[in-house]
PDB file of C-alpha atoms in Angstrom:
ATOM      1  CA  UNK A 192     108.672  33.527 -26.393  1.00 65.00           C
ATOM      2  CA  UNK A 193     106.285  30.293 -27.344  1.00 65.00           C
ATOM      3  CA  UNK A 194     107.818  29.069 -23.375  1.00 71.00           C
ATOM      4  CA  UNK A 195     106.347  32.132 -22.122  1.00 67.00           C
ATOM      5  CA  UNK A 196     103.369  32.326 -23.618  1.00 62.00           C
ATOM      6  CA  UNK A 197     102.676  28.477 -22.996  1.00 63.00           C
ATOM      7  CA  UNK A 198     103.399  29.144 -19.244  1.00 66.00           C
ATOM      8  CA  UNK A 199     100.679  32.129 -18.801  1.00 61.00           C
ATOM      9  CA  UNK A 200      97.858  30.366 -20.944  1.00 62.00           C
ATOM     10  CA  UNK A 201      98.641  27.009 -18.037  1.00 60.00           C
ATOM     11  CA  UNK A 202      98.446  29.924 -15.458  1.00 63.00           C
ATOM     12  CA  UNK A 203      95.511  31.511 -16.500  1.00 61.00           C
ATOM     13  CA  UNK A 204      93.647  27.669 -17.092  1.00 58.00           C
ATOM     14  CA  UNK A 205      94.581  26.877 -13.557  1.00 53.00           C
ATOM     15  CA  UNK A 206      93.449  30.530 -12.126  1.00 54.00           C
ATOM     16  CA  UNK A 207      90.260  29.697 -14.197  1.00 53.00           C
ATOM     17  CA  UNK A 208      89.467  26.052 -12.816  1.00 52.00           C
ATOM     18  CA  UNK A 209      89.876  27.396  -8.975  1.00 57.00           C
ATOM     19  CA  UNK A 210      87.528  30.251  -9.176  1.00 61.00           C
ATOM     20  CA  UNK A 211      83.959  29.132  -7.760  1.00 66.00           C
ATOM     21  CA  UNK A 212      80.472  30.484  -8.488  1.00 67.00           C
ATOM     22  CA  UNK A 213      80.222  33.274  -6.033  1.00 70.00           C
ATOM     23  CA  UNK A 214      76.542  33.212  -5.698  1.00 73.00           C
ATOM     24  CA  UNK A 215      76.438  29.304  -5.001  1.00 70.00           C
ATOM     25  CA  UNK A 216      75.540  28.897  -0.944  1.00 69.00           C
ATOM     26  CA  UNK A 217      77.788  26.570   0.635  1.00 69.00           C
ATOM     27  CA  UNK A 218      77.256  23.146   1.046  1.00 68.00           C
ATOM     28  CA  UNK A 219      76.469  23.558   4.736  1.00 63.00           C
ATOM     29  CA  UNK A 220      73.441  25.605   4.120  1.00 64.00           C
ATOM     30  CA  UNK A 221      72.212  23.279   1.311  1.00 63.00           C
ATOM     31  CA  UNK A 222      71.502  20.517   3.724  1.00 65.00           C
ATOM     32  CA  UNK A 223      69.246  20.515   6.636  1.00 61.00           C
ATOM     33  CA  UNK A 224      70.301  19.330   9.731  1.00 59.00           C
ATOM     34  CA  UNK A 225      69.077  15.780  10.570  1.00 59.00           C
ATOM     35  CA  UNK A 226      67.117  16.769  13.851  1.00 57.00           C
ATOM     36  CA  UNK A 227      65.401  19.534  12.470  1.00 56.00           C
ATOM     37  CA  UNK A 228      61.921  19.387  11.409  1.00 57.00           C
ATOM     38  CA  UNK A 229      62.337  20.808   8.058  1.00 54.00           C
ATOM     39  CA  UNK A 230      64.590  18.143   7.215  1.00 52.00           C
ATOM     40  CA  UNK A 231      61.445  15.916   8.346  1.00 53.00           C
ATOM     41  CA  UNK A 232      58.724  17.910   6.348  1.00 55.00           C
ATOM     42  CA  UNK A 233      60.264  18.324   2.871  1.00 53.00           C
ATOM     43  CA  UNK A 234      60.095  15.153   0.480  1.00 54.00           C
ATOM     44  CA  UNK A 235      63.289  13.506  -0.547  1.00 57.00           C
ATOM     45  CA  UNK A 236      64.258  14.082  -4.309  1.00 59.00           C
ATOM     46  CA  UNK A 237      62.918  11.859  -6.491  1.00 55.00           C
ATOM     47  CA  UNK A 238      64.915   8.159  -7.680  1.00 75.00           C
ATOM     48  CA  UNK A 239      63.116   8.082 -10.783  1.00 81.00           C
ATOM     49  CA  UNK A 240      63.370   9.966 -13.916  1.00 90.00           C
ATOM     50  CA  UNK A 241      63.139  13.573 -13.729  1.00 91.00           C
ATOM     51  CA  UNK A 242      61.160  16.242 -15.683  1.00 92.00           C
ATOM     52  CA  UNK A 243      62.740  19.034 -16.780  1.00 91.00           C
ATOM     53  CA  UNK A 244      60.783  20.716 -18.926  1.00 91.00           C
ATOM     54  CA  UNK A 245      57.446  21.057 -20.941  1.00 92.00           C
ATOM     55  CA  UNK A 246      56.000  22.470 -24.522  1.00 89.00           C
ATOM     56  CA  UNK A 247      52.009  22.243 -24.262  1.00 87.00           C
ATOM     57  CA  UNK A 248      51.040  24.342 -27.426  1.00 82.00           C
ATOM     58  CA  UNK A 249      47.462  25.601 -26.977  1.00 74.00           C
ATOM     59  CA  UNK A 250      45.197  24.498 -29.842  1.00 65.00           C
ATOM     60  CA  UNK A 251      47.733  22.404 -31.957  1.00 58.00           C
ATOM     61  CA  UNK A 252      46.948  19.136 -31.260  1.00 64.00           C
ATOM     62  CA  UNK A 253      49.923  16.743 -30.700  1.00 62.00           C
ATOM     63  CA  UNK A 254      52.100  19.482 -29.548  1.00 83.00           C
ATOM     64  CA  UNK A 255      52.965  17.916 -25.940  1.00 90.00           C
ATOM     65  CA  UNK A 256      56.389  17.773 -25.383  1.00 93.00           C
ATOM     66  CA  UNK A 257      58.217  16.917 -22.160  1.00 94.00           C
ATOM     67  CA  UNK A 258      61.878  17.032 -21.783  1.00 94.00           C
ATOM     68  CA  UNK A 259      63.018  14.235 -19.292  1.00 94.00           C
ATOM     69  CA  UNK A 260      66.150  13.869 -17.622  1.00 92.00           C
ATOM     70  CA  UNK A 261      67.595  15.614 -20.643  1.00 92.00           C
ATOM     71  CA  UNK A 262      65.653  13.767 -23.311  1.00 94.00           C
ATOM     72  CA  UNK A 263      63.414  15.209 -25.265  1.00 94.00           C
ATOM     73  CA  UNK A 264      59.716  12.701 -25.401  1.00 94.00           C
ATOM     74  CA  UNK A 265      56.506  13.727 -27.670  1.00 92.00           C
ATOM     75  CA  UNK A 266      53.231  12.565 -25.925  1.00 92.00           C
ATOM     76  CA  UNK A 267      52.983   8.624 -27.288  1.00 92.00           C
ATOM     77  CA  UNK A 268      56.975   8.302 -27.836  1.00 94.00           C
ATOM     78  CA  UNK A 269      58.729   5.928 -25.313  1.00 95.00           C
ATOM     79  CA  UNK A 270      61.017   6.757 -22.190  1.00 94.00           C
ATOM     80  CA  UNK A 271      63.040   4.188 -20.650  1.00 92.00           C
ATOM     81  CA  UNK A 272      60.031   1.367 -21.343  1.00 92.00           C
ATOM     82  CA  UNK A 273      57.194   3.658 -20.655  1.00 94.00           C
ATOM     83  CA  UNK A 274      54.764   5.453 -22.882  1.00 95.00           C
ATOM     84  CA  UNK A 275      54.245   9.572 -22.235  1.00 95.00           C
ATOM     85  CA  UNK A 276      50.297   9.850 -22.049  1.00 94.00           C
ATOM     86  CA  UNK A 277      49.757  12.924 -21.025  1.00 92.00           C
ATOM     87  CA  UNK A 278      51.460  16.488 -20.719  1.00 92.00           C
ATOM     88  CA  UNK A 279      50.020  19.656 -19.010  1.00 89.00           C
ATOM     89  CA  UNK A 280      51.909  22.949 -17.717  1.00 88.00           C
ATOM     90  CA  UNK A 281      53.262  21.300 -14.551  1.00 90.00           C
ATOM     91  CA  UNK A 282      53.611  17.192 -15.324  1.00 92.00           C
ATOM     92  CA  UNK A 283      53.885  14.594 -17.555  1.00 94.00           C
ATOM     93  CA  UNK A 284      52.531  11.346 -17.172  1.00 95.00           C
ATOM     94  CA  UNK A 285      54.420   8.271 -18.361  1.00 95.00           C
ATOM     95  CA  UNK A 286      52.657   4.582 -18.338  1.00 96.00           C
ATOM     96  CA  UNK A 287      53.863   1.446 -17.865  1.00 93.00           C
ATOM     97  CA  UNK A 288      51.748  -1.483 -18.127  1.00 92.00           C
ATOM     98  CA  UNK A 289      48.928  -0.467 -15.991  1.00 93.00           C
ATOM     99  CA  UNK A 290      50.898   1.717 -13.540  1.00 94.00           C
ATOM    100  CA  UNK A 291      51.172   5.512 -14.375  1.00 94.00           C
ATOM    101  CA  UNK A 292      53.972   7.247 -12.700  1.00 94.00           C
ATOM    102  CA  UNK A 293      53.653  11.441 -12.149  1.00 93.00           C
ATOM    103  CA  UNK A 294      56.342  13.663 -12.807  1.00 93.00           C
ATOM    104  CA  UNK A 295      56.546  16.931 -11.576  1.00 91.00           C
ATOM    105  CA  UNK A 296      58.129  20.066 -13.072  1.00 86.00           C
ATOM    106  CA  UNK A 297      57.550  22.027  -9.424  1.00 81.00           C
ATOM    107  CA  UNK A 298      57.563  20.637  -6.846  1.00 71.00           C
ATOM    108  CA  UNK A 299      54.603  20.322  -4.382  1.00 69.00           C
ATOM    109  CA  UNK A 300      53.342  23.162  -1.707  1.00 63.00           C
ATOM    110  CA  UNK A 301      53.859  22.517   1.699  1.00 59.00           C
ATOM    111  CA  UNK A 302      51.919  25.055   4.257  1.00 56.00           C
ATOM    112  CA  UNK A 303      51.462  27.511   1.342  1.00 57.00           C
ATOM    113  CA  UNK A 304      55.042  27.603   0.516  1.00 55.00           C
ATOM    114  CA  UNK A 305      57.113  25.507  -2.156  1.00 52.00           C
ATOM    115  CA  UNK A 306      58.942  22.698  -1.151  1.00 52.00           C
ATOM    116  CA  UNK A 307      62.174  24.647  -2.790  1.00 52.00           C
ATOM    117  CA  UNK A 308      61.247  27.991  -0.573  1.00 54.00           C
ATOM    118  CA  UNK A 309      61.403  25.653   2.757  1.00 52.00           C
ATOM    119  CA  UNK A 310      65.148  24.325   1.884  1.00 51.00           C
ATOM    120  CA  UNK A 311      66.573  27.955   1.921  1.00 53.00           C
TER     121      UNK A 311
END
């Protein structure tokens, strides 16, 4: 009985680890072709760190939160050697030495359409 048992719970594990999400595109359609001028026209993704997320509380002062590549920064904490300055609805700002770098939480328009709308 335990044998039997053991052998459907190793079935159903191995059912379970092909099964794919069904509403994922496939990789073909993910990627533009290299010729193709929309492959030209969007922006590559950034090298850097990404931003992920925000928390800008309205009239509570030192509530600016940004959540970067899965870390969660207050405005004046560190990141990686640079200080967050600033936070608004769309990007966080993070300084190092003189040079402030820009993240983005969307990314920009291109002809009145977001970057992401142009890659589908």
């Amino acid at each position: 009985m335990k044998t039997f048992l053991f052998s459907l719970v190793l079935a159903a594990s191995a059912a379970h680890a092909q099964v794919q999400d069904p509403t994922r595109p496939p990789a073909e359609a993910m990627v533009a072709p290299a010729g193709s001028a929309d492959a030209a026209a969007l922006p590559a993704e950034p090298k850097g760190p990404r931003l992920e997320s925000v928390l800008v509380g309205r009239g509570y002062s030192g509530r600016e939160i940004a959540v970067i590549d899965g870390k969660i920064v207050r405005r004046g904490e560190r990141f990686n050697g640079a200080v967050l300055v600033k936070v608004t609805p769309n990007t966080a700002v993070l300084k190092r030495g003189s040079k402030e770098e820009v993240l983005r939480l969307f990314p920009p328009m291109i002809e009145g359409k977001s970057a992401a709308a142009k890659r589908q």
